[in-house]
Amino acid sequence: MSIRLSTIWSWLALAVVLIWTLLPLYWFLKNSLLTPDEIARFPPPLYPLEPTPAAFFNIFGLDYEMADGIVRRGSGQANQIIRGLGNSLIVSAVVTVVTLFVVLPLAYVFARLDFPHKNKLLFAILLAVALPPVSTLIPFYAMYVRLGLSGTLVGLIIVTLTITIPFVTWMLIGYFRNLPQVERLARIDGFSRFETFLKIIVPQGRSGVAVAAVIAFLFSWNEYTYALMLVNGTTANTLPTAISGFLFQHPEPSHLAAAVALTMVPPALVAFFLQRHIAEMNLVDPVR
Amino acid sequence: MRAAQRTAELSNLQFSLLLALPVLVFLLLVVAYPLGYALWMSLHEISFFGGYKAVFVGVEHFADVIGDRKFKKSLWVTVRFTLESVALAMVAGLLIALVLNRKMRFAGLVRTIVILPWCISLYGTGVIFSYLAKGQTGIGTAIAYALGIEEAVNVVNKQWVIEVLAVGNAWNMAPLVAFFLLANLKTIPSRLYDLAAIDRMSRLETFLNVTLPPLRFTLFVFTCITTVLSMKLFDFIFVLSGGGPGTASATLTYRIYKESFKDLDLGYGAAMSFMLLALILGTTLILYGLWGRREARSI
């Protein structure tokens, strides 16, 4: 009896966790499948009565003919969405690559070697993690206005690096610290320090490096504050700022939901990988 | 021979410098320079209209900020939002970790679903929760009508907007907390639970004496992390409530945004952003002094 009771409890707990996670997502994303008719309905429908994928075509500017012959026209903002998608991919890819180049050696040095003022510099990195984006943005904004960098992808990439680099460095320090101490052995085998780092440490820590890359990509892909202030309404628009076009100007819930669903594709693709490896990144250790 | 070897081999310091120096220079550029520039701006009155002009005003901005009633209100909004977010995120994170720690089928799938809220963006979370909580589209309205109460339920109002924000923020942060707590839970040997059972400990006693102790330092670190994240949060609030209704949810970050980028008073905004930075650092230091130091020593 007591075994059965505890099984029921654990099923119940699992159900609560899944509902907490999925209900908000469901409630919003169902809008992408609603017909204009259902969207206008009050109270809001609990589920799409006649689910239609029209919105997913519309946001790319394609017309969609529904079963009853009514054509739902492509969104007038399709150009912005497509350009935003391209810009977001460019920014995220460049940020990921630059972040890795910068962060791998930095984290390695902090994790495995001793040098003067190490703790002070580590503190500077943690400070950079704590900086609020709105504060960092003020000097960048003023600087960009004068240099003509506002409204450019280069400007956005530089400022996005200020988020990814400190955070990913911090993650990787704890990770590198927990790898086996192979430097001495590598030395005996005739590896130089650079070779040890490139040929032994990095391959050995490839799952950590992969997490670092994924996190850098996600942070950059999900970045909105900087994009809102620096590139909103220009040709360097990223996907989130392109979407906030509908959000604030032409409320069209099905298009909005479809576009937001589009932004969730990369996060959903990496979720399985992240849940397996995220806890290997020791966020707790460097603070100790 | 040995001398030759020594020159060919780099010392620790040289190697570190070689690897880290370019990077540190870059970091200085992207962190120290803006901070310094912001400090300079906070001491000047900056105007863009009629050409760029900067007039030195000393600490006037800082004095104005301290005397500003709107600043005090925003400070209080930030504190309330942060307290609620952190409490909710830690409790939800702990509960999720305990649930995930059970042996179950499809564990990989469940964990993949559970981490999703952390992977998606904060503006996305903002849109999601605004649809969930606002009267026209909200789930509250749907439930009320299903129960026969014909009235729209809007919780994005003056009274509850901060709680809505805190729930959404906690929803986004909890998975991160959960996965790190879960990693700690996995290190607890199952033999300890057997011993607790032999000692006839109740579930609560087992939780307090066996499960909780190894989690305490992680709980401390994530309390700090979630505090910092909540205090510096902007995009989510901007999308969900836009600081409203009125100024009911105007956190410090929102106020800084408004002063700097809407009213283009960059000096004033910069001064306020230093206050926010002081709040963030002060809170983490206090947390460390009251809690973290003890935990660090006990390990």
Coordinates of C-alpha atoms in Angstrom, one line a residue:
Chain A
M1 CA 0.0 0.0 0.0
S2 CA 2.7 2.5 1.0
I3 CA 4.6 1.7 -2.1
R4 CA 1.6 2.4 -4.3
L5 CA 0.9 5.6 -2.5
S6 CA 4.5 6.9 -3.1
T7 CA 4.3 5.9 -6.7
I8 CA 1.1 7.9 -7.1
W9 CA 2.8 10.8 -5.5
S10 CA 5.8 10.7 -7.7
W11 CA 3.6 10.5 -10.8
L12 CA 1.6 13.4 -9.5
A13 CA 4.8 15.4 -8.9
L14 CA 6.0 14.6 -12.4
A15 CA 2.7 15.7 -13.9
V16 CA 2.9 19.0 -12.0
V17 CA 6.5 19.6 -13.3
L18 CA 5.4 18.9 -16.9
I19 CA 2.3 21.1 -16.6
W20 CA 4.4 24.0 -15.2
T21 CA 6.8 23.7 -18.0
L22 CA 4.5 23.0 -20.9
L23 CA 1.3 24.9 -20.2
P24 CA 2.6 28.4 -20.8
L25 CA 4.3 27.2 -24.0
Y26 CA 1.1 25.5 -25.2
W27 CA -1.1 28.4 -24.4
F28 CA 0.8 30.7 -26.5
L29 CA 1.9 28.5 -29.4
K30 CA -1.7 27.2 -30.0
N31 CA -2.3 30.7 -31.4
S32 CA -0.1 29.9 -34.4
L33 CA -2.7 27.2 -35.5
L34 CA -5.9 29.2 -34.9
T35 CA -8.0 30.6 -37.7
P36 CA -8.6 34.4 -37.6
D37 CA -12.1 33.5 -36.6
E38 CA -11.0 31.6 -33.5
I39 CA -8.5 34.3 -32.5
A40 CA -11.2 36.9 -32.4
R41 CA -13.4 34.7 -30.2
F42 CA -14.0 35.6 -26.6
P43 CA -13.3 33.8 -24.3
P44 CA -10.2 32.5 -25.9
P45 CA -10.5 28.9 -27.2
L46 CA -8.8 26.2 -25.2
Y47 CA -7.5 24.5 -28.3
P48 CA -7.5 25.1 -32.1
L49 CA -10.8 23.7 -33.4
E50 CA -9.6 23.6 -37.0
P51 CA -5.8 23.7 -36.7
T52 CA -4.3 25.3 -39.8
P53 CA -0.6 25.8 -40.5
A54 CA -1.4 29.0 -42.5
A55 CA 0.5 31.3 -40.2
F56 CA 3.8 29.4 -40.8
F57 CA 3.5 30.1 -44.5
N58 CA 2.2 33.6 -44.1
I59 CA 5.2 34.8 -42.1
F60 CA 7.5 33.9 -45.0
G61 CA 5.2 35.9 -47.3
L62 CA 3.4 32.9 -48.8
D63 CA -0.3 32.8 -49.4
Y64 CA -2.1 29.8 -48.0
E65 CA -5.4 28.5 -49.3
M66 CA -7.6 27.0 -46.6
A67 CA -9.9 24.1 -47.1
D68 CA -13.0 26.3 -47.6
G69 CA -11.2 28.2 -50.4
I70 CA -10.4 31.3 -48.4
V71 CA -6.9 32.5 -49.0
R72 CA -4.9 33.8 -46.1
R73 CA -2.5 36.4 -47.5
G74 CA 1.3 36.4 -46.7
S75 CA 2.4 38.8 -44.0
G76 CA 3.4 42.3 -45.1
Q77 CA 6.4 41.9 -42.7
A78 CA 7.7 38.8 -44.4
N79 CA 10.7 40.6 -45.8
Q80 CA 11.7 41.8 -42.4
I81 CA 11.2 38.3 -40.9
I82 CA 13.4 36.7 -43.6
R83 CA 16.1 39.4 -43.3
G84 CA 15.9 39.1 -39.5
L85 CA 16.3 35.4 -39.7
G86 CA 19.4 35.8 -41.9
N87 CA 20.9 38.5 -39.7
S88 CA 20.2 36.5 -36.5
L89 CA 22.0 33.5 -38.0
I90 CA 25.0 35.6 -39.1
V91 CA 25.3 37.4 -35.7
S92 CA 24.9 34.2 -33.7
A93 CA 27.5 32.2 -35.9
V94 CA 30.1 35.0 -35.7
V95 CA 29.6 35.5 -32.0
T96 CA 29.9 31.8 -31.3
V97 CA 33.2 31.5 -33.3
V98 CA 34.7 34.6 -31.7
T99 CA 33.6 33.6 -28.3
L100 CA 35.2 30.2 -28.5
F101 CA 38.5 31.6 -29.8
V102 CA 38.6 34.1 -27.0
V103 CA 37.3 31.9 -24.2
L104 CA 39.0 28.6 -24.6
P105 CA 42.6 29.9 -23.9
L106 CA 41.4 32.3 -21.3
A107 CA 39.4 29.7 -19.3
Y108 CA 42.3 27.2 -19.6
V109 CA 44.8 29.7 -18.2
F110 CA 42.5 30.6 -15.3
A111 CA 41.7 27.0 -14.6
R112 CA 45.1 25.3 -14.7
L113 CA 47.9 27.9 -14.3
D114 CA 48.9 30.3 -11.6
F115 CA 49.9 33.8 -12.3
P116 CA 50.0 37.1 -10.4
H117 CA 46.7 38.9 -9.8
K118 CA 44.7 35.9 -11.0
N119 CA 42.0 36.3 -8.4
K120 CA 41.5 40.0 -9.2
L121 CA 41.2 39.2 -12.9
L122 CA 38.7 36.4 -12.1
F123 CA 36.7 38.9 -10.1
A124 CA 36.7 41.3 -13.1
I125 CA 35.2 38.5 -15.2
L126 CA 32.5 37.8 -12.6
L127 CA 31.8 41.6 -12.5
A128 CA 31.3 41.5 -16.2
V129 CA 28.7 38.8 -15.8
A130 CA 26.9 41.0 -13.2
L131 CA 26.8 44.1 -15.4
P132 CA 23.2 44.9 -16.5
P133 CA 22.9 45.1 -20.3
V134 CA 21.0 48.4 -20.0
S135 CA 24.1 49.9 -18.2
T136 CA 26.6 48.6 -20.7
L137 CA 24.5 49.8 -23.5
I138 CA 24.6 53.5 -22.5
P139 CA 28.3 54.0 -23.3
F140 CA 28.1 51.7 -26.3
Y141 CA 25.2 53.6 -27.6
A142 CA 26.9 57.0 -27.3
M143 CA 30.0 55.6 -28.8
Y144 CA 28.2 54.0 -31.7
V145 CA 26.2 57.1 -32.5
R146 CA 29.5 59.0 -32.9
L147 CA 31.3 56.2 -34.8
G148 CA 28.3 55.4 -37.0
L149 CA 28.2 51.8 -35.8
S150 CA 24.6 51.9 -34.6
G151 CA 22.4 50.0 -37.0
T152 CA 25.2 47.7 -38.2
L153 CA 25.8 44.0 -37.6
V154 CA 29.4 44.6 -36.6
G155 CA 28.3 46.9 -33.8
L156 CA 25.7 44.3 -32.6
I157 CA 28.3 41.5 -32.7
I158 CA 30.8 43.5 -30.6
V159 CA 28.3 44.3 -28.0
T160 CA 26.8 40.8 -27.8
L161 CA 30.3 39.5 -27.1
T162 CA 30.2 41.4 -23.8
I163 CA 27.5 39.0 -22.7
T164 CA 28.8 35.7 -24.0
I165 CA 32.5 36.0 -23.2
P166 CA 32.4 36.5 -19.5
F167 CA 29.6 34.0 -18.9
V168 CA 31.2 31.2 -21.0
T169 CA 34.6 31.9 -19.5
W170 CA 33.1 31.4 -16.1
M171 CA 31.4 28.2 -17.1
L172 CA 34.6 26.7 -18.7
I173 CA 36.9 27.5 -15.8
G174 CA 35.1 25.1 -13.6
Y175 CA 35.0 22.6 -16.4
F176 CA 38.7 22.7 -17.3
R177 CA 39.6 22.5 -13.6
N178 CA 37.9 19.1 -13.3
L179 CA 39.7 17.5 -16.2
P180 CA 42.5 15.1 -15.4
Q181 CA 45.9 16.7 -14.7
V182 CA 47.7 15.6 -17.8
E183 CA 50.1 18.5 -18.4
R184 CA 53.1 16.8 -16.8
L185 CA 52.6 13.6 -18.7
A186 CA 52.2 15.4 -21.9
R187 CA 55.4 17.3 -21.2
I188 CA 57.2 14.0 -20.7
D189 CA 55.9 12.8 -24.0
G190 CA 57.5 15.9 -25.6
F191 CA 54.4 18.0 -26.2
S192 CA 54.9 21.8 -25.9
R193 CA 52.5 23.8 -23.8
F194 CA 50.6 24.9 -26.9
E195 CA 50.4 21.4 -28.2
T196 CA 49.2 20.2 -24.8
F197 CA 46.4 22.7 -24.9
L198 CA 45.4 22.2 -28.5
K199 CA 45.9 18.5 -28.9
I200 CA 45.1 17.1 -25.5
I201 CA 43.0 19.5 -23.4
V202 CA 40.6 20.7 -26.1
P203 CA 39.9 17.3 -27.5
Q204 CA 39.6 15.8 -24.1
G205 CA 37.2 18.5 -23.0
R206 CA 35.2 18.5 -26.3
S207 CA 31.8 18.1 -24.6
G208 CA 32.6 21.1 -22.5
V209 CA 33.7 23.0 -25.5
A210 CA 30.5 22.0 -27.3
V211 CA 28.4 23.2 -24.4
A212 CA 30.3 26.5 -24.5
A213 CA 29.6 26.8 -28.2
V214 CA 25.9 26.0 -27.8
I215 CA 25.5 28.5 -24.9
A216 CA 27.2 31.2 -26.8
F217 CA 25.0 30.6 -29.8
L218 CA 21.8 30.5 -27.7
F219 CA 22.7 33.7 -25.8
S220 CA 23.4 35.5 -29.0
W221 CA 20.3 34.1 -30.8
N222 CA 18.1 35.1 -27.8
E223 CA 19.6 38.5 -27.4
Y224 CA 17.0 41.3 -27.5
T225 CA 18.0 44.3 -25.4
Y226 CA 21.0 45.3 -27.5
A227 CA 19.2 44.6 -30.8
L228 CA 16.2 46.7 -29.7
M229 CA 18.4 49.7 -29.0
L230 CA 21.0 49.4 -31.7
V231 CA 19.5 47.8 -34.8
N232 CA 15.8 48.0 -34.4
G233 CA 14.2 49.4 -37.6
T234 CA 17.4 49.2 -39.7
T235 CA 18.6 46.7 -42.2
A236 CA 20.6 45.0 -39.5
N237 CA 17.3 44.0 -37.8
T238 CA 17.6 40.6 -36.0
L239 CA 14.7 38.1 -35.8
P240 CA 13.5 39.2 -32.3
T241 CA 13.3 42.9 -33.3
A242 CA 11.7 42.0 -36.6
I243 CA 9.0 40.1 -34.6
S244 CA 8.4 43.0 -32.2
G245 CA 7.2 44.7 -35.3
F246 CA 3.9 42.7 -35.1
L247 CA 4.0 42.8 -31.4
F248 CA 3.8 46.5 -31.0
Q249 CA 2.4 47.7 -34.3
H250 CA 0.1 45.2 -36.0
P251 CA -1.2 42.7 -33.5
E252 CA -1.7 39.5 -35.4
P253 CA -1.5 36.7 -32.9
S254 CA -1.2 33.8 -35.3
H255 CA 1.7 35.4 -37.1
L256 CA 3.3 36.4 -33.9
A257 CA 3.0 32.9 -32.4
A258 CA 4.4 31.3 -35.6
A259 CA 7.3 33.7 -35.7
V260 CA 8.1 33.2 -32.0
A261 CA 7.8 29.4 -32.6
L262 CA 10.5 30.0 -35.3
T263 CA 12.8 31.6 -32.8
M264 CA 12.3 28.5 -30.6
V265 CA 13.6 26.0 -33.2
P266 CA 17.3 26.3 -32.3
P267 CA 16.7 26.2 -28.5
A268 CA 14.5 23.1 -29.0
L269 CA 17.2 21.4 -31.2
V270 CA 19.9 21.8 -28.6
A271 CA 17.8 21.1 -25.5
F272 CA 18.5 17.3 -25.6
F273 CA 22.2 17.9 -25.7
L274 CA 22.2 20.6 -23.1
Q275 CA 20.2 18.6 -20.5
R276 CA 22.9 15.9 -20.7
H277 CA 25.9 18.1 -20.4
I278 CA 25.0 21.4 -18.8
A279 CA 25.7 20.2 -15.2
E280 CA 29.3 19.3 -16.2
M281 CA 29.9 23.0 -16.5
N282 CA 30.8 23.8 -12.9
L283 CA 29.4 27.2 -12.2
V284 CA 29.9 26.7 -8.5
D285 CA 33.6 26.0 -8.5
P286 CA 35.2 29.2 -9.7
V287 CA 33.4 31.2 -7.0
R288 CA 34.7 29.0 -4.2
Chain B
M1 CA 72.0 22.3 -22.7
R2 CA 69.8 22.9 -19.7
A3 CA 70.0 26.6 -20.2
A4 CA 69.0 26.2 -23.8
Q5 CA 66.1 24.1 -22.8
R6 CA 65.0 26.7 -20.3
T7 CA 64.8 29.4 -22.9
A8 CA 62.9 27.2 -25.3
E9 CA 60.4 26.3 -22.7
L10 CA 58.1 29.1 -21.5
S11 CA 57.5 29.7 -17.9
N12 CA 54.0 29.5 -16.4
L13 CA 53.8 33.2 -16.4
Q14 CA 55.0 33.7 -20.0
F15 CA 52.7 31.1 -21.3
S16 CA 49.7 32.5 -19.4
L17 CA 50.5 36.0 -20.7
L18 CA 50.9 34.8 -24.2
L19 CA 47.6 33.0 -24.2
A20 CA 45.6 35.4 -22.0
L21 CA 47.0 38.8 -22.7
P22 CA 45.3 39.4 -26.0
V23 CA 42.1 38.2 -24.5
L24 CA 42.4 40.3 -21.4
V25 CA 43.1 43.4 -23.6
F26 CA 39.9 42.6 -25.5
L27 CA 38.0 42.2 -22.2
L28 CA 39.4 45.5 -21.0
L29 CA 38.1 47.1 -24.2
V30 CA 34.6 45.6 -23.9
V31 CA 34.2 46.0 -20.1
A32 CA 36.5 48.5 -18.5
Y33 CA 36.3 51.0 -21.3
P34 CA 32.5 51.2 -21.3
L35 CA 32.5 51.3 -17.6
G36 CA 35.0 54.2 -17.6
Y37 CA 33.1 56.0 -20.3
A38 CA 29.8 55.5 -18.4
L39 CA 31.4 57.0 -15.3
W40 CA 32.6 60.0 -17.3
M41 CA 29.1 60.4 -18.8
S42 CA 27.5 60.2 -15.3
L43 CA 29.5 63.3 -14.4
H44 CA 28.5 65.2 -17.5
E45 CA 25.3 66.6 -19.0
I46 CA 25.2 65.2 -22.5
S47 CA 23.1 66.5 -25.3
F48 CA 22.8 65.3 -28.9
F49 CA 20.4 68.0 -30.2
G50 CA 22.2 70.9 -31.9
G51 CA 25.4 68.9 -32.0
Y52 CA 27.1 66.7 -29.5
K53 CA 27.9 68.6 -26.3
A54 CA 29.1 67.4 -22.9
V55 CA 29.1 69.8 -19.9
F56 CA 30.8 68.8 -16.7
V57 CA 28.3 68.8 -13.8
G58 CA 30.1 66.9 -11.1
V59 CA 28.0 64.6 -8.9
E60 CA 24.8 66.5 -9.6
H61 CA 23.3 63.5 -11.4
F62 CA 24.0 61.2 -8.5
A63 CA 22.4 63.7 -6.1
D64 CA 19.4 64.1 -8.4
V65 CA 19.0 60.3 -8.6
I66 CA 19.0 59.9 -4.8
G67 CA 16.4 62.7 -4.4
D68 CA 14.2 61.2 -7.3
R69 CA 10.9 59.8 -6.0
K70 CA 10.6 57.7 -9.2
F71 CA 14.0 56.2 -8.5
K72 CA 12.9 55.1 -5.0
K73 CA 9.7 53.6 -6.4
S74 CA 11.7 51.7 -9.0
L75 CA 14.2 50.5 -6.4
W76 CA 11.3 49.1 -4.4
V77 CA 9.8 47.4 -7.5
T78 CA 13.2 45.9 -8.3
V79 CA 13.7 44.6 -4.8
R80 CA 10.2 43.1 -4.6
F81 CA 10.5 41.5 -8.1
T82 CA 13.9 40.1 -7.2
L83 CA 12.8 38.6 -3.9
E84 CA 9.8 36.9 -5.4
S85 CA 11.7 35.7 -8.5
V86 CA 14.5 34.2 -6.5
A87 CA 12.3 32.5 -3.9
L88 CA 10.1 31.0 -6.7
A89 CA 13.0 30.0 -8.9
M90 CA 14.9 28.3 -6.0
V91 CA 11.8 26.4 -4.8
A92 CA 10.7 25.4 -8.3
G93 CA 14.3 24.4 -9.1
L94 CA 14.6 22.3 -6.1
L95 CA 11.3 20.6 -6.6
I96 CA 12.1 19.9 -10.3
A97 CA 15.5 18.5 -9.3
L98 CA 13.8 16.2 -6.7
V99 CA 11.3 15.0 -9.3
L100 CA 14.0 14.4 -12.0
N101 CA 16.1 12.5 -9.5
R102 CA 13.6 9.6 -9.3
K103 CA 14.3 6.7 -11.6
M104 CA 11.8 6.8 -14.4
R105 CA 11.2 5.8 -18.0
F106 CA 11.8 8.4 -20.7
A107 CA 14.1 10.3 -18.4
G108 CA 15.9 11.8 -21.3
L109 CA 12.7 13.1 -22.9
V110 CA 11.4 14.5 -19.6
R111 CA 14.6 16.3 -18.9
T112 CA 14.7 17.7 -22.5
I113 CA 11.2 19.1 -22.0
V114 CA 12.1 20.5 -18.5
I115 CA 15.2 22.4 -19.7
L116 CA 13.2 24.1 -22.6
P117 CA 12.1 27.2 -20.7
W118 CA 15.7 28.1 -20.0
C119 CA 16.7 27.6 -23.6
I120 CA 14.1 29.9 -25.1
S121 CA 14.6 33.7 -25.0
L122 CA 13.4 36.1 -22.4
Y123 CA 11.5 38.2 -24.9
G124 CA 9.8 34.9 -26.0
T125 CA 9.0 34.2 -22.3
G126 CA 7.6 37.8 -22.1
V127 CA 5.3 37.2 -25.0
I128 CA 4.2 33.9 -23.7
F129 CA 3.4 35.2 -20.2
S130 CA 1.6 38.2 -21.5
Y131 CA -0.7 36.0 -23.5
L132 CA -1.1 33.8 -20.5
A133 CA -1.9 36.5 -18.0
K134 CA -3.7 39.3 -19.9
G135 CA -7.5 39.4 -19.8
Q136 CA -8.3 39.2 -23.5
T137 CA -6.2 36.1 -24.2
G138 CA -5.5 34.8 -20.7
I139 CA -5.9 31.3 -19.3
G140 CA -7.6 32.8 -16.3
T141 CA -10.4 34.1 -18.6
A142 CA -10.8 30.7 -20.3
I143 CA -11.1 29.0 -16.9
A144 CA -13.5 31.5 -15.5
Y145 CA -15.8 31.1 -18.5
A146 CA -15.5 27.3 -18.3
L147 CA -16.6 27.6 -14.7
G148 CA -19.5 29.8 -15.7
I149 CA -18.1 33.0 -14.3
E150 CA -18.6 35.4 -17.2
E151 CA -15.8 37.8 -16.5
A152 CA -12.4 38.5 -18.0
V153 CA -9.5 37.7 -15.6
N154 CA -6.6 40.1 -16.1
V155 CA -3.7 39.7 -13.7
V156 CA -1.5 42.2 -15.5
N157 CA -2.8 44.9 -13.3
K158 CA -1.3 47.4 -10.8
Q159 CA -1.7 44.9 -7.9
W160 CA -0.4 41.7 -9.5
V161 CA 1.9 42.6 -12.4
I162 CA 5.1 42.2 -10.4
E163 CA 3.9 38.7 -9.3
V164 CA 3.2 37.8 -12.9
L165 CA 6.7 39.0 -13.9
A166 CA 8.2 37.0 -11.0
V167 CA 6.5 33.8 -12.1
G168 CA 7.6 34.2 -15.7
N169 CA 11.1 34.9 -14.7
A170 CA 11.2 32.0 -12.3
W171 CA 9.8 29.8 -15.1
N172 CA 12.7 30.8 -17.2
M173 CA 15.4 30.4 -14.5
A174 CA 14.3 27.3 -12.6
P175 CA 15.6 24.7 -15.0
L176 CA 19.2 26.0 -14.7
V177 CA 18.9 25.8 -10.9
A178 CA 17.3 22.3 -11.2
F179 CA 20.0 20.8 -13.4
F180 CA 22.8 21.9 -11.1
L181 CA 21.0 20.7 -8.0
L182 CA 20.3 17.4 -9.8
A183 CA 24.0 16.9 -10.4
N184 CA 24.6 17.4 -6.7
L185 CA 21.7 15.0 -5.8
K186 CA 23.3 12.3 -7.9
T187 CA 26.4 12.4 -5.8
I188 CA 24.5 11.4 -2.6
P189 CA 25.2 7.7 -2.0
S190 CA 22.0 5.7 -1.9
R191 CA 23.4 3.9 1.2
L192 CA 22.8 7.1 3.2
Y193 CA 19.1 6.8 2.5
D194 CA 19.2 3.1 3.6
L195 CA 20.8 4.3 6.9
A196 CA 18.2 7.0 7.3
A197 CA 15.5 4.3 6.9
I198 CA 17.1 2.1 9.5
D199 CA 17.1 5.2 11.8
R200 CA 13.4 5.4 11.1
M201 CA 13.7 9.0 10.0
S202 CA 10.6 10.6 8.6
R203 CA 10.6 11.9 5.1
L204 CA 11.1 15.4 6.3
E205 CA 14.0 14.4 8.5
T206 CA 15.6 12.5 5.7
F207 CA 15.3 15.5 3.4
L208 CA 16.8 17.8 6.0
N209 CA 19.6 15.6 7.1
V210 CA 20.6 13.6 4.1
T211 CA 19.4 15.4 0.9
L212 CA 19.8 19.1 1.8
P213 CA 23.4 19.3 3.3
P214 CA 25.3 18.5 0.0
L215 CA 23.1 21.0 -1.8
R216 CA 23.7 24.0 0.4
F217 CA 26.6 25.6 -1.3
T218 CA 25.0 25.2 -4.7
L219 CA 21.8 26.7 -3.3
F220 CA 23.9 29.7 -2.2
V221 CA 25.6 30.1 -5.5
F222 CA 22.3 29.9 -7.4
T223 CA 20.6 32.3 -5.0
C224 CA 23.3 34.8 -6.0
I225 CA 23.0 34.0 -9.7
T226 CA 19.3 34.3 -9.8
T227 CA 19.4 37.5 -7.8
V228 CA 21.9 39.1 -10.2
L229 CA 19.9 37.9 -13.2
S230 CA 16.6 39.2 -11.8
M231 CA 18.1 42.6 -10.9
K232 CA 19.6 43.1 -14.4
L233 CA 16.6 41.8 -16.2
F234 CA 15.2 44.1 -18.9
D235 CA 13.9 42.6 -22.1
F236 CA 11.4 40.3 -20.4
I237 CA 9.8 43.2 -18.5
F238 CA 9.9 45.4 -21.5
V239 CA 8.0 42.9 -23.6
L240 CA 5.5 41.7 -20.9
S241 CA 4.4 44.9 -19.2
G242 CA 6.5 47.7 -20.6
G243 CA 6.9 48.9 -17.0
G244 CA 3.2 49.3 -16.7
P245 CA 0.3 49.6 -16.0
G246 CA 1.4 53.2 -15.2
T247 CA 4.7 52.6 -13.6
A248 CA 3.6 49.6 -11.5
S249 CA 6.4 47.4 -12.9
A250 CA 9.0 50.0 -13.8
T251 CA 12.1 48.3 -12.4
L252 CA 15.4 50.1 -12.2
T253 CA 16.5 48.6 -15.5
Y254 CA 13.3 49.9 -17.1
R255 CA 13.8 53.3 -15.6
I256 CA 17.4 53.5 -16.8
Y257 CA 16.2 52.5 -20.3
K258 CA 13.6 55.2 -20.3
E259 CA 15.9 58.0 -19.0
S260 CA 18.7 57.1 -21.3
F261 CA 17.1 56.0 -24.6
K262 CA 13.6 57.6 -24.5
D263 CA 14.5 60.9 -22.8
L264 CA 18.1 60.7 -24.1
D265 CA 19.4 61.9 -20.8
L266 CA 22.5 59.7 -21.0
G267 CA 24.3 61.2 -18.0
Y268 CA 21.4 60.7 -15.7
G269 CA 20.8 57.2 -16.9
A270 CA 24.5 56.4 -16.4
A271 CA 24.4 57.7 -12.9
M272 CA 21.3 55.5 -12.2
S273 CA 23.0 52.5 -13.7
F274 CA 25.9 52.8 -11.3
M275 CA 23.3 52.8 -8.5
L276 CA 21.9 49.6 -9.9
L277 CA 25.4 48.1 -10.2
A278 CA 26.0 49.0 -6.6
L279 CA 22.8 47.4 -5.6
I280 CA 23.7 44.2 -7.4
L281 CA 27.2 44.0 -6.0
G282 CA 26.1 45.0 -2.5
T283 CA 23.4 42.3 -2.4
T284 CA 25.8 39.6 -3.6
L285 CA 28.4 40.7 -1.0
I286 CA 25.8 40.7 1.8
L287 CA 24.6 37.3 0.7
Y288 CA 28.2 36.1 0.8
G289 CA 28.8 37.6 4.2
L290 CA 25.7 36.3 5.8
W291 CA 25.5 32.9 4.1
G292 CA 28.2 32.0 1.6
R293 CA 31.2 32.4 3.9
R294 CA 29.7 29.9 6.3
E295 CA 28.9 27.4 3.6
A296 CA 32.4 27.7 2.0
R297 CA 34.0 27.1 5.3
S298 CA 31.9 24.1 6.1
I299 CA 33.1 22.3 2.9

